[in-house]
Tab-separated table of C-alpha atoms and ligand atoms in Angstrom:
chain	number	residue	atom	x	y	z
A	12	MET	CA	126.551	159.475	41.194
A	13	THR	CA	128.877	161.163	38.640
A	14	PRO	CA	131.093	163.859	40.448
A	15	GLY	CA	129.767	167.305	39.609
A	16	ALA	CA	126.460	165.977	38.144
A	17	ALA	CA	123.467	168.185	38.940
A	18	ALA	CA	121.429	167.167	42.170
A	19	GLU	CA	117.999	168.155	40.810
A	20	PRO	CA	116.189	165.082	39.678
A	21	ILE	CA	114.394	166.950	36.990
A	22	GLU	CA	115.709	169.689	34.683
A	23	ILE	CA	113.885	170.420	31.387
A	24	GLU	CA	115.365	172.672	28.764
A	25	VAL	CA	112.848	174.499	26.417
A	26	ARG	CA	113.871	175.217	23.090
A	27	LEU	CA	110.817	176.134	21.045
A	28	ARG	CA	111.573	178.623	18.237
A	29	ALA	CA	108.891	181.051	17.772
A	30	ASP	CA	108.560	181.207	14.066
A	31	GLY	CA	105.010	182.824	14.097
A	32	GLY	CA	103.740	179.988	11.833
A	33	VAL	CA	105.855	180.719	8.750
A	34	THR	CA	107.138	177.169	8.511
A	35	MET	CA	103.577	175.803	8.357
A	36	GLU	CA	102.553	178.574	5.881
A	37	ARG	CA	105.349	177.752	3.587
A	38	GLU	CA	104.943	174.087	3.798
A	39	VAL	CA	101.236	174.336	3.010
A	40	ARG	CA	101.508	176.925	0.268
A	41	LEU	CA	104.047	174.403	-1.424
A	42	GLY	CA	101.804	171.314	-0.884
A	43	LEU	CA	98.588	172.837	-2.087
A	44	THR	CA	100.381	174.311	-5.184
A	45	ALA	CA	102.192	171.148	-6.152
A	46	LYS	CA	100.778	168.558	-8.484
A	47	PRO	CA	99.546	166.113	-6.992
A	48	LYS	CA	98.678	167.995	-3.861
A	49	GLU	CA	100.112	166.964	-0.628
A	50	LEU	CA	99.828	167.981	3.178
A	51	SER	CA	102.420	167.022	5.701
A	52	PRO	CA	101.223	164.237	8.316
A	53	LYS	CA	102.535	166.694	11.142
A	54	TYR	CA	99.548	168.744	10.968
A	55	PHE	CA	97.206	165.936	12.022
A	56	TYR	CA	98.066	166.336	15.667
A	57	ASP	CA	96.180	169.272	17.160
A	58	GLU	CA	94.293	168.489	20.385
A	59	ARG	CA	91.383	166.845	18.511
A	60	GLY	CA	93.818	164.825	16.228
A	61	SER	CA	95.909	163.615	19.014
A	62	GLN	CA	92.620	162.465	20.794
A	63	LEU	CA	91.737	160.605	17.400
A	64	PHE	CA	94.847	159.012	17.237
A	65	GLU	CA	94.773	157.658	20.640
A	66	ARG	CA	91.458	156.131	19.579
A	67	ILE	CA	92.920	154.716	16.573
A	68	THR	CA	95.576	152.935	18.744
A	69	GLU	CA	92.623	151.252	20.683
A	70	LEU	CA	90.834	150.158	17.231
A	71	PRO	CA	90.702	146.181	16.799
A	72	GLU	CA	91.966	146.814	13.100
A	73	TYR	CA	94.892	148.715	14.140
A	74	TYR	CA	97.558	146.409	15.466
A	75	PRO	CA	100.893	148.388	15.537
A	76	THR	CA	100.386	150.053	18.785
A	77	ARG	CA	99.552	146.867	20.792
A	78	ALA	CA	102.285	144.770	18.868
A	79	GLU	CA	104.935	147.386	20.008
A	80	ARG	CA	103.575	147.538	23.707
A	81	GLN	CA	103.688	143.656	23.780
A	82	ILE	CA	107.329	143.722	22.552
A	83	LEU	CA	108.332	146.228	25.181
A	84	ALA	CA	106.449	144.339	28.088
A	85	GLU	CA	108.033	141.014	27.241
A	86	ARG	CA	111.361	141.778	25.945
A	87	SER	CA	112.698	144.948	27.419
A	88	ALA	CA	115.099	143.102	29.564
A	89	GLU	CA	116.495	141.417	26.329
A	90	ILE	CA	116.553	144.761	24.517
A	91	VAL	CA	118.535	146.545	27.336
A	92	ALA	CA	120.873	143.618	27.528
A	93	ALA	CA	121.387	143.828	23.843
A	94	ALA	CA	121.886	147.585	23.968
A	95	GLY	CA	124.945	146.988	26.416
A	96	GLU	CA	122.893	148.223	29.464
A	97	PRO	CA	122.706	151.878	28.778
A	98	GLY	CA	122.695	154.352	31.560
A	99	THR	CA	120.647	156.996	29.727
A	100	LEU	CA	117.440	156.602	27.669
A	101	VAL	CA	116.871	159.246	25.276
A	102	GLU	CA	113.288	159.174	23.790
A	103	LEU	CA	112.223	161.272	20.658
A	104	GLY	CA	108.479	162.123	20.908
A	105	SER	CA	108.331	160.834	24.534
A	106	GLY	CA	104.661	162.185	25.213
A	107	SER	CA	103.166	160.553	28.125
A	108	ALA	CA	105.989	157.678	28.082
A	109	THR	CA	103.612	154.903	28.714
A	110	LYS	CA	105.463	152.292	26.691
A	111	THR	CA	108.874	153.687	27.849
A	112	ARG	CA	108.271	152.611	31.589
A	113	HIS	CA	109.056	149.058	30.409
A	114	LEU	CA	112.449	150.040	29.269
A	115	LEU	CA	113.182	152.304	32.218
A	116	SER	CA	112.194	149.452	34.744
A	117	ALA	CA	114.491	146.935	32.780
A	118	MET	CA	117.380	149.426	33.019
A	119	SER	CA	116.906	149.840	36.844
A	120	GLU	CA	116.705	146.082	37.190
A	121	ALA	CA	120.036	145.796	35.287
A	122	GLY	CA	121.495	147.539	38.191
A	123	CYS	CA	121.823	151.235	37.259
A	124	LEU	CA	119.713	154.230	38.104
A	125	PRO	CA	118.978	155.496	34.620
A	126	THR	CA	118.794	158.996	33.341
A	127	TYR	CA	115.902	159.557	31.102
A	128	VAL	CA	115.864	162.247	28.568
A	129	PRO	CA	112.248	162.878	27.243
A	130	VAL	CA	112.334	164.990	24.020
A	131	ASP	CA	108.916	166.287	22.925
A	132	ILE	CA	107.175	169.274	21.471
A	133	SER	CA	104.756	169.715	24.313
A	134	GLU	CA	106.132	171.409	27.339
A	135	GLU	CA	103.132	170.501	29.598
A	136	ILE	CA	103.213	166.874	28.761
A	137	THR	CA	106.979	166.753	29.342
A	138	HIS	CA	106.644	168.113	32.890
A	139	GLU	CA	103.780	165.938	33.907
A	140	THR	CA	105.804	162.944	32.551
A	141	ALA	CA	108.840	163.875	34.343
A	142	ASP	CA	106.888	164.491	37.492
A	143	SER	CA	105.195	160.944	37.676
A	144	LEU	CA	108.302	159.290	36.404
A	145	VAL	CA	110.437	160.567	39.371
A	146	ALA	CA	107.689	159.479	41.864
A	147	GLU	CA	107.458	155.851	40.170
A	148	TYR	CA	111.392	155.498	39.964
A	149	PRO	CA	113.176	156.688	42.926
A	150	GLY	CA	116.807	157.833	41.898
A	151	LEU	CA	115.729	158.604	38.410
A	152	THR	CA	117.336	161.549	36.855
A	153	ILE	CA	115.419	163.384	34.070
A	154	ARG	CA	117.012	165.780	31.554
A	155	GLY	CA	114.122	166.776	29.332
A	156	LEU	CA	114.295	168.669	26.120
A	157	VAL	CA	111.110	170.543	24.806
A	158	CYS	CA	111.798	171.094	21.161
A	159	ASP	CA	110.796	170.101	17.566
A	160	PHE	CA	113.534	167.220	17.231
A	161	GLU	CA	113.230	167.450	13.398
A	162	HIS	CA	115.218	170.843	13.998
A	163	ASP	CA	116.974	170.794	17.270
A	164	LEU	CA	118.088	167.159	17.503
A	165	GLU	CA	121.690	168.238	18.055
A	166	ARG	CA	120.669	169.788	21.375
A	167	ILE	CA	120.103	166.435	23.151
A	168	PRO	CA	122.363	166.343	26.190
A	169	ASN	CA	124.472	163.469	26.892
A	170	GLY	CA	123.645	161.695	30.166
A	171	GLY	CA	125.765	159.302	32.192
A	172	GLY	CA	127.117	156.110	30.486
A	173	ARG	CA	125.935	154.706	27.120
A	174	ARG	CA	122.920	156.127	25.544
A	175	LEU	CA	119.982	154.459	24.013
A	176	VAL	CA	117.970	156.723	21.631
A	177	ALA	CA	114.413	155.561	21.260
A	178	PHE	CA	112.090	156.394	18.420
A	179	LEU	CA	109.047	154.418	19.013
A	180	GLY	CA	105.519	154.287	17.581
A	181	GLY	CA	106.536	153.885	13.880
A	182	THR	CA	106.797	157.371	13.010
A	183	LEU	CA	109.885	156.688	10.851
A	184	GLY	CA	107.329	155.282	8.406
A	185	ASN	CA	105.905	158.704	7.614
A	186	LEU	CA	109.245	159.812	6.049
A	187	TYR	CA	110.182	159.539	2.360
A	188	PRO	CA	113.359	157.755	1.793
A	189	GLU	CA	115.824	160.771	1.503
A	190	PRO	CA	114.393	162.632	4.407
A	191	ARG	CA	114.536	159.417	6.474
A	192	ARG	CA	118.070	158.722	5.519
A	193	ARG	CA	119.065	162.213	6.658
A	194	PHE	CA	117.067	161.927	9.970
A	195	LEU	CA	118.911	158.559	10.608
A	196	ALA	CA	122.199	160.030	9.802
A	197	ARG	CA	121.757	162.925	12.026
A	198	ILE	CA	121.020	160.477	14.950
A	199	ALA	CA	123.958	158.604	13.861
A	200	ALA	CA	126.194	161.700	14.135
A	201	LEU	CA	125.037	162.231	17.761
A	202	LEU	CA	125.846	158.596	18.917
A	203	GLU	CA	129.262	157.711	20.455
A	204	PRO	CA	130.641	154.374	20.083
A	205	GLY	CA	128.695	151.920	22.197
A	206	ASP	CA	125.512	154.058	22.083
A	207	GLY	CA	122.408	152.852	20.297
A	208	ILE	CA	119.191	153.517	18.620
A	209	LEU	CA	115.890	151.734	19.242
A	210	LEU	CA	113.508	152.111	16.563
A	211	GLY	CA	109.855	150.871	16.282
A	212	ALA	CA	108.714	149.945	12.748
A	213	ASP	CA	105.675	148.280	11.077
A	214	LEU	CA	106.346	145.327	9.162
A	215	VAL	CA	105.083	144.351	5.696
A	216	LYS	CA	102.181	141.878	5.741
A	217	ARG	CA	99.112	140.861	3.962
A	218	ARG	CA	97.473	143.756	2.190
A	219	SER	CA	94.108	143.050	3.415
A	220	ARG	CA	95.247	143.533	7.063
A	221	LEU	CA	97.351	146.629	6.217
A	222	GLU	CA	94.395	148.268	4.430
A	223	ALA	CA	91.928	147.258	7.389
A	224	ALA	CA	94.256	149.036	9.828
A	225	TYR	CA	93.658	152.398	8.048
A	226	ASN	CA	90.065	151.942	6.940
A	227	ASP	CA	88.482	151.012	10.212
A	228	ALA	CA	84.784	150.223	10.627
A	229	ASP	CA	84.125	153.165	12.910
A	230	GLY	CA	85.560	155.752	10.657
A	231	ILE	CA	87.918	156.945	13.332
A	232	THR	CA	91.026	157.039	10.821
A	233	ALA	CA	88.796	158.978	8.283
A	234	ALA	CA	87.886	161.480	10.970
A	235	PHE	CA	91.445	161.753	11.802
A	236	ASN	CA	92.584	162.233	8.216
A	237	LYS	CA	89.919	164.870	7.678
A	238	ASN	CA	90.801	166.737	10.918
A	239	VAL	CA	93.802	168.089	8.979
A	240	LEU	CA	91.409	170.318	6.982
A	241	SER	CA	90.101	171.783	10.147
A	242	VAL	CA	93.566	172.595	11.461
A	243	LEU	CA	93.995	174.396	8.206
A	244	ASN	CA	90.758	176.103	8.709
A	245	ARG	CA	91.796	177.386	12.113
A	246	GLU	CA	95.473	178.031	11.737
A	247	LEU	CA	95.379	179.477	8.117
A	248	GLY	CA	91.946	180.924	7.773
A	249	ALA	CA	90.806	178.317	5.270
A	250	ASP	CA	87.331	177.324	4.380
A	251	PHE	CA	87.667	173.586	3.749
A	252	ASP	CA	84.563	171.716	4.047
A	253	PRO	CA	85.360	168.207	5.386
A	254	ASP	CA	82.361	166.770	4.137
A	255	ARG	CA	83.198	167.430	0.710
A	256	PHE	CA	86.261	165.081	1.012
A	257	GLU	CA	86.638	161.470	1.405
A	258	HIS	CA	89.151	159.377	3.167
A	259	VAL	CA	91.223	156.895	0.985
A	260	ALA	CA	93.716	154.801	2.196
A	261	GLY	CA	95.545	151.999	0.018
A	262	TYR	CA	98.659	149.785	0.053
A	263	ASP	CA	101.163	150.607	-2.484
A	264	PRO	CA	103.239	147.175	-2.535
A	265	GLU	CA	105.772	148.691	-5.078
A	266	GLN	CA	106.773	151.408	-2.443
A	267	ALA	CA	105.927	149.131	0.367
A	268	ARG	CA	103.651	151.699	2.041
A	269	MET	CA	100.229	152.930	2.888
A	270	ASP	CA	99.309	155.918	0.901
A	271	ILE	CA	96.675	158.047	2.714
A	272	ARG	CA	94.595	160.740	0.912
A	273	LEU	CA	91.769	162.868	0.937
A	274	ARG	CA	89.612	162.817	-2.313
A	275	SER	CA	87.578	165.611	-3.356
A	276	LEU	CA	84.044	164.791	-4.017
A	277	GLU	CA	83.378	167.539	-6.339
A	278	ASP	CA	84.754	170.481	-8.157
A	279	GLN	CA	85.426	172.913	-5.635
A	280	THR	CA	87.424	176.037	-4.634
A	281	VAL	CA	88.963	176.552	-1.305
A	282	ARG	CA	90.204	179.884	0.050
A	283	LEU	CA	92.996	180.141	2.524
A	284	ASP	CA	93.020	183.773	3.697
A	285	GLY	CA	96.220	183.211	5.793
A	286	LEU	CA	98.072	182.465	2.697
A	287	ASP	CA	95.994	184.736	0.388
A	288	LEU	CA	95.618	181.581	-1.737
A	289	THR	CA	92.702	179.989	-3.545
A	290	VAL	CA	93.034	176.307	-4.547
A	291	ARG	CA	90.949	174.417	-6.994
A	292	PHE	CA	90.120	170.722	-6.530
A	293	ALA	CA	88.691	168.778	-9.461
A	294	ALA	CA	85.914	166.064	-8.632
A	295	GLY	CA	87.895	162.914	-7.662
A	296	GLU	CA	91.178	164.654	-7.350
A	297	GLU	CA	93.256	163.201	-4.487
A	298	MET	CA	95.608	164.856	-2.064
A	299	ARG	CA	98.048	162.924	-0.130
A	300	THR	CA	98.105	163.514	3.491
A	301	GLU	CA	100.505	160.681	4.801
A	302	ILE	CA	102.596	157.735	3.789
A	303	SER	CA	103.199	154.910	6.321
A	304	THR	CA	106.002	152.786	5.154
A	305	LYS	CA	106.039	148.875	6.005
A	306	PHE	CA	109.436	147.309	6.379
A	307	THR	CA	110.960	143.833	6.139
A	308	ARG	CA	114.089	143.159	8.256
A	309	GLU	CA	116.328	143.151	5.116
A	310	ARG	CA	114.994	146.511	4.049
A	311	LEU	CA	115.319	148.204	7.281
A	312	GLU	CA	118.871	146.844	7.790
A	313	SER	CA	119.696	148.294	4.489
A	314	VAL	CA	118.032	151.599	5.508
A	315	TYR	CA	120.348	151.525	8.605
A	316	ARG	CA	123.577	150.968	6.504
A	317	GLU	CA	122.598	153.837	4.146
A	318	ALA	CA	122.681	156.167	7.243
A	319	GLY	CA	125.894	154.782	8.666
A	320	LEU	CA	124.245	152.729	11.249
A	321	ARG	CA	124.935	149.010	11.982
A	322	PRO	CA	121.978	146.715	12.743
A	323	ALA	CA	122.426	145.349	16.166
A	324	GLY	CA	119.154	143.603	17.304
A	325	TRP	CA	115.858	142.611	16.014
A	326	PHE	CA	112.644	142.039	18.462
A	327	THR	CA	109.256	141.158	17.152
A	328	ASP	CA	106.015	140.456	18.754
A	329	PRO	CA	104.896	136.585	18.460
A	330	ALA	CA	102.832	137.318	15.405
A	331	GLY	CA	105.719	139.057	13.574
A	332	ASP	CA	103.549	142.143	12.969
A	333	TYR	CA	105.943	144.843	14.159
A	334	ALA	CA	109.569	145.228	15.005
A	335	LEU	CA	111.782	147.043	17.451
A	336	SER	CA	115.188	147.120	15.982
A	337	LEU	CA	118.610	148.330	17.609
A	338	ALA	CA	121.376	149.742	15.623
A	339	SER	CA	124.560	151.427	16.618
A	340	VAL	CA	127.500	153.394	15.053
B	403	AVJ	C1	101.860	157.333	14.217
B	403	AVJ	C2	102.859	157.629	11.973
B	403	AVJ	C3	102.672	155.443	13.188
B	403	AVJ	O1	101.502	155.434	10.276
B	403	AVJ	O2	100.282	154.067	11.341
B	403	AVJ	C4	97.515	155.935	11.856
B	403	AVJ	C5	99.572	157.260	11.968
B	403	AVJ	N1	97.773	157.315	10.438
B	403	AVJ	N2	96.358	155.652	11.301
B	403	AVJ	C6	100.882	155.173	11.315
B	403	AVJ	C7	98.413	156.895	11.458
B	403	AVJ	C8	96.503	156.673	10.282
B	403	AVJ	C9	100.693	156.175	12.449
B	403	AVJ	N3	101.853	156.660	12.936
């Protein structure tokens, strides 16, 4: 053990800024008064939205989660070796850390008792996850951080040894190019020489498969998409009627991304009391709720370079549907 290191197996720092919802108010007002209208995908994930997303990950059409899990299950030892046998795993958006266990196991098998730094917005989940992980991995040290890593990335502690910062799940695909570059550049600024980033990304493939993954036969993705309207109803005193909108998801090959929208089925007026705002939707008008960018290896490597990162490893599932890639500074 490092001399002077804290003895407690679990330490979790909470850095939630109570902004009273002003960020959401500001963002939603901007999005609903823009042309075309747009909402941020981060508002999908209330309790119901998170449950719907869980169901999406189990759909036969939705391959990314299974592909990522397969790569971690089969190739974690290679990934850990390629990352230079890090002693600390930082995970952005750790949640219940189901997939992470493969990496932690590979790190322990490589011979060091790892430090795990889960970074998540939910304090409850982070505590639960920490408790079960220390029970499963004797000797594991946890230095968690409860925060919105979009804002508080810079608070991530440095644990022992090399650090590997994992950003799994393909969430990077939600970001537009410029915010994406800034986000990766901020991670790059945190890394010391020898540290690395491990990023999950969905890959370009046949349009029919991409579109099927976001237009499942059971309508779970449609329900997930429309759930954002219920979130606005509750959080901002709005009166959206989800039945007056339909789910639309199409692949834009030019931008290499899925474009996910809600289309107004009729001329309608929506009131948001919390914003003192009234918004009109024309029949057929579409409001974007998410983009989900699909990458090629070449594209992702140039995204890395633009952010000051060096590509350092590429791991896909056997079908080549999804990639975990490594980069370093
Ligand atoms: C969680 C952002 C990776 O983009 O595929 C799934 C979210 N949206 N179905 C994705 C999502 C509709 C998902 N990410």
